[in-house]
Coordinates of C-alpha atoms and ligand atoms in Angstrom, one line a residue:
M21 CA -20.1 -35.4 -6.5
E22 CA -21.6 -37.6 -9.2
L23 CA -19.8 -38.9 -12.1
S24 CA -22.2 -37.0 -14.4
D25 CA -20.9 -33.8 -12.8
K26 CA -17.6 -34.1 -14.6
G27 CA -16.7 -30.8 -16.3
K28 CA -19.4 -28.7 -14.6
P29 CA -18.2 -25.6 -12.7
L30 CA -17.7 -26.3 -9.0
T31 CA -20.3 -23.7 -8.0
D32 CA -23.0 -25.6 -9.9
I33 CA -22.0 -28.9 -8.3
L34 CA -21.9 -27.5 -4.8
Q35 CA -25.3 -25.8 -5.3
N36 CA -26.9 -29.3 -5.6
I37 CA -25.4 -30.7 -2.4
E38 CA -27.9 -30.9 0.4
G39 CA -27.1 -28.5 3.2
F40 CA -24.9 -26.2 1.0
I41 CA -25.5 -22.7 2.4
G42 CA -23.7 -20.7 -0.3
Y43 CA -20.7 -18.5 -0.4
S44 CA -20.3 -15.5 1.8
E45 CA -18.9 -12.4 0.2
N46 CA -15.9 -13.3 -1.8
N47 CA -14.3 -9.8 -1.7
F48 CA -11.1 -9.7 0.4
P49 CA -12.5 -8.3 3.7
K50 CA -11.7 -4.6 4.2
L51 CA -11.8 -4.2 7.9
H52 CA -9.2 -5.3 10.3
K53 CA -11.0 -7.4 13.0
G54 CA -14.2 -6.8 11.1
K55 CA -16.0 -9.8 12.5
S56 CA -15.5 -11.4 15.9
R57 CA -13.6 -14.7 16.2
S58 CA -16.6 -16.4 17.5
L59 CA -18.8 -15.2 14.6
I60 CA -16.2 -16.4 12.1
L61 CA -15.8 -19.8 13.8
T62 CA -19.6 -20.3 13.9
E63 CA -19.8 -19.4 10.2
L64 CA -17.0 -21.9 9.4
E65 CA -18.5 -24.7 11.4
D66 CA -21.8 -24.1 9.7
R67 CA -20.3 -24.0 6.2
L68 CA -18.1 -27.0 6.8
K69 CA -20.9 -29.2 8.0
I70 CA -21.4 -30.6 4.5
D71 CA -17.9 -32.1 4.6
L72 CA -18.1 -35.8 5.3
D73 CA -17.4 -36.7 8.9
Y74 CA -15.2 -39.7 9.7
S75 CA -17.2 -40.4 12.9
S76 CA -20.3 -41.1 10.9
G77 CA -18.5 -44.2 9.5
K78 CA -19.6 -43.3 6.0
V79 CA -16.1 -42.6 4.7
L80 CA -15.5 -46.2 3.7
G81 CA -13.4 -45.7 0.6
A82 CA -10.5 -43.4 1.7
M83 CA -7.0 -44.3 2.9
T84 CA -7.2 -41.5 5.4
T85 CA -8.5 -41.5 8.9
P86 CA -8.7 -38.9 11.7
P87 CA -5.2 -38.2 13.0
H88 CA -4.5 -39.4 16.6
D89 CA -5.4 -36.7 19.2
F90 CA -1.8 -36.6 20.4
A91 CA -0.5 -36.0 16.9
R92 CA -2.9 -33.2 16.4
Y93 CA -1.9 -31.6 19.7
I94 CA 1.8 -31.8 18.9
Y95 CA 1.2 -30.6 15.3
S96 CA -0.6 -27.4 16.5
K97 CA 2.0 -26.8 19.2
F98 CA 4.9 -26.8 16.7
I99 CA 3.1 -25.6 13.6
D100 CA 5.7 -22.8 13.1
R101 CA 8.6 -25.2 12.4
N102 CA 9.9 -25.0 8.9
L103 CA 12.0 -27.9 7.5
G104 CA 12.5 -25.9 4.3
D105 CA 15.2 -24.0 6.2
R106 CA 16.7 -26.6 8.4
G107 CA 19.6 -24.5 9.6
L108 CA 17.1 -22.4 11.5
N109 CA 15.5 -25.5 13.1
P110 CA 18.3 -27.9 14.0
G111 CA 16.2 -29.5 16.6
T112 CA 13.4 -30.2 14.1
A113 CA 16.0 -31.4 11.6
A114 CA 17.4 -33.9 14.1
I115 CA 13.9 -35.2 14.8
E116 CA 13.2 -35.6 11.1
K117 CA 16.4 -37.7 10.8
E118 CA 15.3 -39.9 13.7
V119 CA 11.9 -40.4 12.2
I120 CA 13.5 -41.6 9.0
E121 CA 15.8 -43.9 10.9
M122 CA 13.0 -45.3 13.0
L123 CA 11.0 -46.0 9.9
G124 CA 14.1 -47.6 8.4
N125 CA 14.5 -49.7 11.5
L126 CA 10.9 -50.9 11.3
L127 CA 11.4 -51.7 7.6
G128 CA 14.7 -53.6 7.9
D129 CA 17.5 -51.0 7.6
P130 CA 18.1 -48.3 10.2
Y131 CA 20.9 -46.7 8.1
V132 CA 18.7 -45.2 5.4
D133 CA 18.8 -41.6 4.3
G134 CA 15.6 -39.7 3.4
N135 CA 13.2 -37.0 4.2
I136 CA 9.7 -36.5 5.5
T137 CA 7.5 -35.5 2.5
S138 CA 4.1 -34.1 1.9
G139 CA 2.8 -37.5 1.1
G140 CA 3.3 -40.6 -1.1
T141 CA 2.9 -38.5 -4.3
E142 CA 5.9 -36.3 -3.5
A143 CA 7.9 -39.3 -2.4
N144 CA 7.2 -41.2 -5.6
I145 CA 8.0 -38.2 -7.7
I146 CA 11.3 -37.7 -6.0
A147 CA 12.1 -41.4 -6.4
M148 CA 11.6 -41.1 -10.2
L149 CA 13.7 -38.0 -10.2
L150 CA 16.5 -39.9 -8.4
A151 CA 16.2 -42.7 -11.0
K152 CA 16.4 -40.1 -13.8
Q153 CA 19.5 -38.4 -12.2
N154 CA 21.1 -41.9 -11.9
N155 CA 20.6 -42.5 -15.6
L156 CA 21.4 -39.2 -17.3
D157 CA 22.9 -41.0 -20.3
I158 CA 19.5 -42.5 -21.2
K159 CA 17.9 -40.0 -23.6
E160 CA 14.4 -41.5 -23.9
P161 CA 13.8 -42.7 -20.3
S162 CA 11.0 -45.0 -19.5
I163 CA 9.7 -46.6 -16.2
V164 CA 8.1 -50.0 -15.7
I165 CA 5.2 -50.0 -13.3
P166 CA 2.4 -52.5 -12.5
D167 CA -0.9 -51.5 -14.0
S168 CA -2.1 -51.2 -10.4
A169 CA 0.4 -48.4 -9.6
H170 CA -0.7 -45.1 -8.1
Y171 CA -1.3 -42.1 -10.3
S172 CA 1.7 -40.3 -8.8
F173 CA 3.9 -42.2 -11.3
D174 CA 2.0 -40.7 -14.2
K175 CA 2.4 -37.3 -12.6
A176 CA 6.2 -37.9 -12.3
A177 CA 6.2 -39.1 -16.0
I178 CA 4.3 -36.0 -17.2
L179 CA 6.6 -33.7 -15.2
M180 CA 9.9 -35.3 -16.3
G181 CA 9.0 -36.5 -19.8
L182 CA 9.2 -40.2 -18.9
K183 CA 7.5 -42.9 -20.9
V184 CA 5.3 -45.2 -18.7
K185 CA 5.2 -48.9 -19.4
R186 CA 2.4 -50.7 -17.6
A187 CA 2.6 -54.3 -16.8
K188 CA -0.6 -56.2 -17.0
L189 CA -2.4 -57.8 -14.1
L190 CA -3.6 -61.4 -13.9
S191 CA -7.3 -62.2 -13.5
N192 CA -6.8 -62.1 -9.7
Y193 CA -5.4 -58.6 -10.0
H194 CA -1.9 -59.7 -9.0
L195 CA 1.0 -58.6 -11.2
D196 CA 1.7 -60.6 -14.4
F197 CA 5.4 -60.9 -13.6
D198 CA 6.4 -62.3 -17.1
H199 CA 4.8 -59.4 -18.8
Y200 CA 6.6 -57.0 -16.3
E201 CA 10.0 -58.5 -17.2
S202 CA 9.2 -58.3 -20.9
L203 CA 8.8 -54.5 -20.7
I204 CA 12.4 -53.9 -19.4
D205 CA 14.8 -52.6 -22.0
D206 CA 17.8 -50.3 -22.5
N207 CA 15.7 -47.2 -21.9
T208 CA 14.3 -48.3 -18.6
I209 CA 15.5 -46.1 -15.8
A210 CA 13.3 -47.5 -13.0
L211 CA 11.4 -50.6 -11.9
V212 CA 8.6 -50.0 -9.5
G213 CA 6.9 -52.5 -7.1
I214 CA 4.0 -51.8 -4.7
L215 CA 3.4 -52.9 -1.2
G216 CA -0.3 -52.3 -0.9
T217 CA -1.9 -51.3 -4.2
S218 CA -4.3 -48.4 -4.3
A219 CA -7.3 -50.4 -5.5
L220 CA -7.0 -53.7 -3.5
G221 CA -4.1 -53.5 -1.1
L222 CA -2.1 -56.2 -2.9
I223 CA 1.6 -56.8 -2.7
D224 CA 3.9 -57.2 -5.7
P225 CA 6.7 -59.8 -5.6
I226 CA 9.3 -57.4 -4.2
E227 CA 12.1 -59.9 -4.0
K228 CA 11.6 -61.1 -7.5
I229 CA 11.5 -57.6 -8.9
G230 CA 14.7 -56.9 -6.9
K231 CA 16.3 -59.8 -8.7
L232 CA 15.3 -58.3 -12.1
A233 CA 16.8 -55.0 -10.9
G234 CA 20.0 -56.8 -10.2
K235 CA 20.0 -58.7 -13.5
Y236 CA 19.3 -55.7 -15.7
N237 CA 21.1 -53.2 -13.4
K238 CA 18.1 -50.9 -12.9
Y239 CA 17.0 -48.5 -10.2
F240 CA 14.3 -50.2 -8.0
H241 CA 11.7 -48.2 -6.1
V242 CA 9.1 -49.6 -3.8
D243 CA 5.9 -47.7 -3.2
A244 CA 4.8 -48.8 0.3
A245 CA 2.8 -45.6 1.0
F246 CA 0.0 -47.7 2.4
G247 CA 1.5 -51.1 3.2
G248 CA 4.7 -49.8 4.9
L249 CA 2.8 -49.1 8.1
V250 CA 0.5 -52.2 7.8
V251 CA 2.7 -55.2 6.8
P252 CA 5.3 -55.0 9.6
F253 CA 2.5 -54.9 12.2
M254 CA 0.7 -57.8 10.5
E255 CA 3.9 -59.8 10.9
E256 CA 3.7 -59.1 14.6
L257 CA 0.3 -60.6 14.5
G258 CA 1.7 -63.8 13.0
Y259 CA 1.1 -63.3 9.3
D260 CA 3.8 -64.4 6.9
F261 CA 5.0 -62.4 3.9
P262 CA 7.7 -63.0 1.3
P263 CA 10.6 -60.5 1.7
Y264 CA 9.2 -57.0 1.2
N265 CA 11.3 -54.6 3.1
L266 CA 14.6 -52.7 2.8
K267 CA 16.5 -56.0 3.3
V268 CA 15.8 -56.8 -0.3
P269 CA 19.3 -55.8 -1.4
E270 CA 18.5 -54.1 -4.8
I271 CA 16.0 -51.6 -3.4
C272 CA 17.1 -48.0 -3.9
S273 CA 14.2 -46.1 -2.4
Y274 CA 11.0 -46.7 -0.5
T275 CA 7.8 -44.6 0.1
V276 CA 5.9 -44.8 3.4
D277 CA 3.1 -42.5 4.5
P278 CA 2.6 -41.7 8.2
H279 CA -0.7 -39.9 7.3
K280 CA -2.4 -43.2 6.3
M281 CA -2.2 -46.2 8.7
G282 CA 0.4 -44.2 10.7
M283 CA -2.5 -42.2 12.2
S284 CA -0.5 -38.9 11.8
V285 CA -1.5 -35.5 10.6
N286 CA -1.8 -34.4 6.9
P287 CA 0.6 -33.8 5.2
S288 CA 3.0 -36.6 6.3
G289 CA 4.7 -38.9 3.8
S290 CA 8.3 -40.1 3.7
L291 CA 10.9 -41.2 1.3
L292 CA 13.6 -43.6 2.5
V293 CA 16.7 -43.8 0.4
K294 CA 19.4 -46.5 0.5
D295 CA 22.2 -44.3 -0.5
S296 CA 24.6 -47.2 -0.8
N297 CA 22.6 -48.1 -4.0
V298 CA 22.0 -44.6 -5.3
N299 CA 24.1 -41.8 -6.6
S300 CA 22.5 -39.3 -4.4
F301 CA 21.0 -36.2 -5.9
K302 CA 19.7 -33.5 -3.6
F303 CA 18.5 -30.0 -4.0
E304 CA 20.7 -27.4 -2.3
I305 CA 19.6 -23.8 -1.8
P306 CA 22.5 -21.5 -1.0
Y307 CA 20.8 -18.3 0.2
L308 CA 18.7 -19.6 3.1
A309 CA 19.0 -17.8 6.4
G310 CA 19.9 -21.0 8.2
G311 CA 22.5 -22.0 5.5
A312 CA 22.5 -24.7 2.8
F313 CA 21.2 -28.1 3.8
P314 CA 20.6 -30.4 0.9
S315 CA 17.3 -32.3 0.8
Y316 CA 15.4 -34.6 -1.5
N317 CA 12.2 -32.5 -1.2
I318 CA 10.4 -30.8 -4.0
L319 CA 8.6 -28.5 -1.6
G320 CA 10.4 -25.5 -0.3
T321 CA 8.8 -24.4 3.0
R322 CA 7.5 -27.6 4.5
P323 CA 5.9 -28.5 7.9
G324 CA 8.4 -29.5 10.5
A325 CA 5.4 -30.4 12.6
S326 CA 4.8 -33.4 10.3
A327 CA 8.0 -34.9 11.5
I328 CA 7.6 -33.8 15.1
S329 CA 4.1 -35.2 15.5
F330 CA 4.9 -38.6 14.0
W331 CA 8.0 -38.8 16.2
G332 CA 5.8 -38.1 19.3
L333 CA 3.1 -40.5 18.1
M334 CA 5.6 -43.4 17.7
Q335 CA 6.8 -42.8 21.2
F336 CA 3.3 -42.7 22.5
M337 CA 1.7 -45.6 20.7
G338 CA 4.7 -47.9 20.5
K339 CA 4.6 -50.8 18.1
Q340 CA 1.9 -52.4 20.2
G341 CA -0.5 -49.5 19.6
F342 CA 0.0 -49.8 15.8
V343 CA -0.4 -53.5 16.0
E344 CA -3.7 -53.1 17.8
N345 CA -5.0 -50.7 15.2
V346 CA -4.1 -53.1 12.4
R347 CA -5.7 -56.0 14.3
H348 CA -9.0 -54.0 14.6
S349 CA -8.9 -53.1 10.9
L350 CA -8.3 -56.7 9.8
E351 CA -11.1 -58.0 11.9
N352 CA -13.4 -55.6 10.2
T353 CA -12.0 -56.6 6.8
Y354 CA -12.8 -60.3 7.3
Y355 CA -16.2 -59.5 8.8
L356 CA -17.2 -57.4 5.8
K357 CA -15.8 -59.9 3.3
D358 CA -17.8 -62.7 4.9
Q359 CA -21.0 -60.6 4.9
I360 CA -20.5 -59.5 1.3
E361 CA -20.0 -63.1 0.2
E362 CA -23.5 -63.9 1.7
I363 CA -25.1 -61.4 -0.7
P364 CA -25.8 -63.2 -4.0
E365 CA -25.7 -60.0 -6.1
L366 CA -22.2 -59.2 -4.9
K367 CA -18.7 -60.7 -4.8
I368 CA -15.3 -59.8 -3.6
A369 CA -12.7 -58.9 -6.3
T370 CA -9.9 -61.0 -4.8
E371 CA -8.8 -62.3 -1.4
P372 CA -7.8 -59.4 0.7
T373 CA -4.1 -59.1 1.7
M374 CA -4.5 -56.3 4.1
N375 CA -7.3 -54.0 5.2
V376 CA -8.6 -53.2 1.7
L377 CA -11.5 -54.9 0.1
G378 CA -12.8 -54.8 -3.5
I379 CA -16.5 -55.3 -4.1
Q380 CA -17.9 -56.3 -7.5
M381 CA -21.3 -57.1 -8.9
S382 CA -21.9 -60.8 -9.4
S383 CA -23.5 -62.4 -12.5
K384 CA -26.8 -62.5 -10.4
A385 CA -27.0 -58.7 -10.2
N386 CA -29.1 -56.9 -12.8
M387 CA -27.6 -53.6 -12.0
S388 CA -24.4 -51.8 -13.1
L389 CA -21.7 -51.0 -10.7
D390 CA -22.3 -47.3 -11.4
R391 CA -25.9 -47.5 -10.5
F392 CA -25.1 -49.5 -7.3
N393 CA -22.5 -46.9 -6.3
S394 CA -24.8 -44.0 -6.9
L395 CA -27.5 -45.6 -4.8
L396 CA -25.0 -46.0 -2.0
R397 CA -23.9 -42.3 -2.4
Q398 CA -27.5 -41.3 -2.1
K399 CA -27.5 -42.9 1.3
G400 CA -24.2 -41.1 2.2
W401 CA -21.7 -43.9 1.7
A402 CA -18.5 -42.9 0.1
L403 CA -16.6 -45.8 -1.5
G404 CA -13.7 -45.6 -3.9
V405 CA -14.5 -46.3 -7.5
F406 CA -12.1 -48.1 -9.8
K407 CA -13.9 -48.3 -13.2
Q408 CA -11.2 -50.0 -15.1
W409 CA -11.5 -53.1 -12.8
N410 CA -15.3 -52.7 -12.2
L411 CA -14.8 -52.5 -8.5
L412 CA -15.7 -50.4 -5.5
R413 CA -13.0 -50.1 -2.8
V414 CA -13.6 -50.2 0.9
V415 CA -10.6 -49.4 3.1
L416 CA -11.1 -50.6 6.6
M417 CA -9.4 -47.7 8.3
P418 CA -9.2 -47.5 12.1
H419 CA -12.2 -45.1 12.4
I420 CA -14.6 -47.8 11.0
K421 CA -16.5 -49.7 13.6
K422 CA -18.4 -52.9 13.2
S423 CA -21.6 -51.0 13.9
H424 CA -20.9 -48.8 10.9
L425 CA -20.5 -51.9 8.8
A426 CA -23.7 -53.4 10.0
E427 CA -25.5 -50.2 9.0
F428 CA -23.8 -50.3 5.6
L429 CA -24.8 -53.9 5.0
K430 CA -28.4 -53.0 5.9
D431 CA -28.4 -50.3 3.3
V432 CA -26.7 -52.6 0.8
K433 CA -29.3 -55.4 1.3
A434 CA -32.2 -52.9 0.9
I435 CA -30.9 -52.1 -2.6
F436 CA -31.4 -55.6 -3.9
Ligands
PLP20 C1 -1.8 -43.0 -1.0 C2 -0.9 -43.6 -1.9 C3 -0.1 -42.8 -2.7 C4 -0.2 -41.3 -2.7 O1 0.0 -40.7 -1.5 P1 -0.5 -39.3 -1.1 O2 -0.1 -39.2 0.3 O3 -2.0 -39.3 -1.3 O4 0.2 -38.3 -2.0 C5 0.8 -43.4 -3.6 N1 0.9 -44.7 -3.6 C6 0.2 -45.5 -2.9 C7 0.3 -47.0 -3.0 C8 -0.8 -45.0 -2.0 O5 -1.5 -45.8 -1.3

């Protein structure tokens, strides 16, 4: 989809995509078993060919990757398990609890409470709800977030009527900490810090924000949707980080997504809650067939298979498996960075912290970022676009190979 397509009906946009073979009948089919399974599958495969394929290496700008084969297998085997009615699925509920504790263990505190969620968005929304429920006396609640925070905090704000105060970034795209502190006031219900920003994979000063949370007595949420399953493995590889995990004493809740660098199946996020710091607020539904089991989740019926497949995948891959994935992704990140720095028309936005790289036009380029991106799109490359910072995002997910990057660089060089 091109930026100029904004506002057009989806049918018009799809019509222009090469290979689009149209809609079939959109009436609800009348006949039971009207078409054979194989005919339907062939039609689906044909129609879905225009979806981008990870194995092509062209999906360079997404934080998603094909789920591990074993996670897919487990997911389909237990696809009927519903964690929305946990009393009916006590086995699944126990596995969910273990997944939360294993994640807690990886991140410095095995005694956390929490739930598997549909992703980072749901987890962040629940965290803001917890902050709100912990501050019911504040009538005009606001949250302080870095300008680099994910859109899910705006969603939470729209849903709950919160005012969003955005702290500026410095010229290297790291948080302007003094500005952040200046935004805190009596109406602040939550401070947010990020472990792996959406645009550049950068890390906020979690310990320093924790100190602010202590000083002003505020709820502190960390969004580690991406970095939560990268940074602990980078530590295993010998990288050093300032304190970032649940050991930071002021942290109340922590978002981590198994469906990003956790290699698990969509939808799989999680919210870890340090209930010693939080007056817990959970939803409790009394009429369920399995009985009332309070949970943090916004979703009702939700896939138990998300918890089960990540449980199985952790057993199968072990820490070492995740460490190897991260090593591969980092090698590609540094390779691409070095190569981009050789091209006079381009520059990197800032030194990468993890496997996310921002690419910008240098002063030598006589082309806009928009134009550069649309030329890349014409060749099939899908990068993330962050207009407010004039950068294209590449996320070096595990499906990207060095050979893909070599092809990408060839196409890039042909543009200039
Ligand atoms: C991906 C991401 C989210 C949103 O997660 P979804 O799983 O897409 O809902 C939120 N915050 C950060 C930092 C992320 O990387």
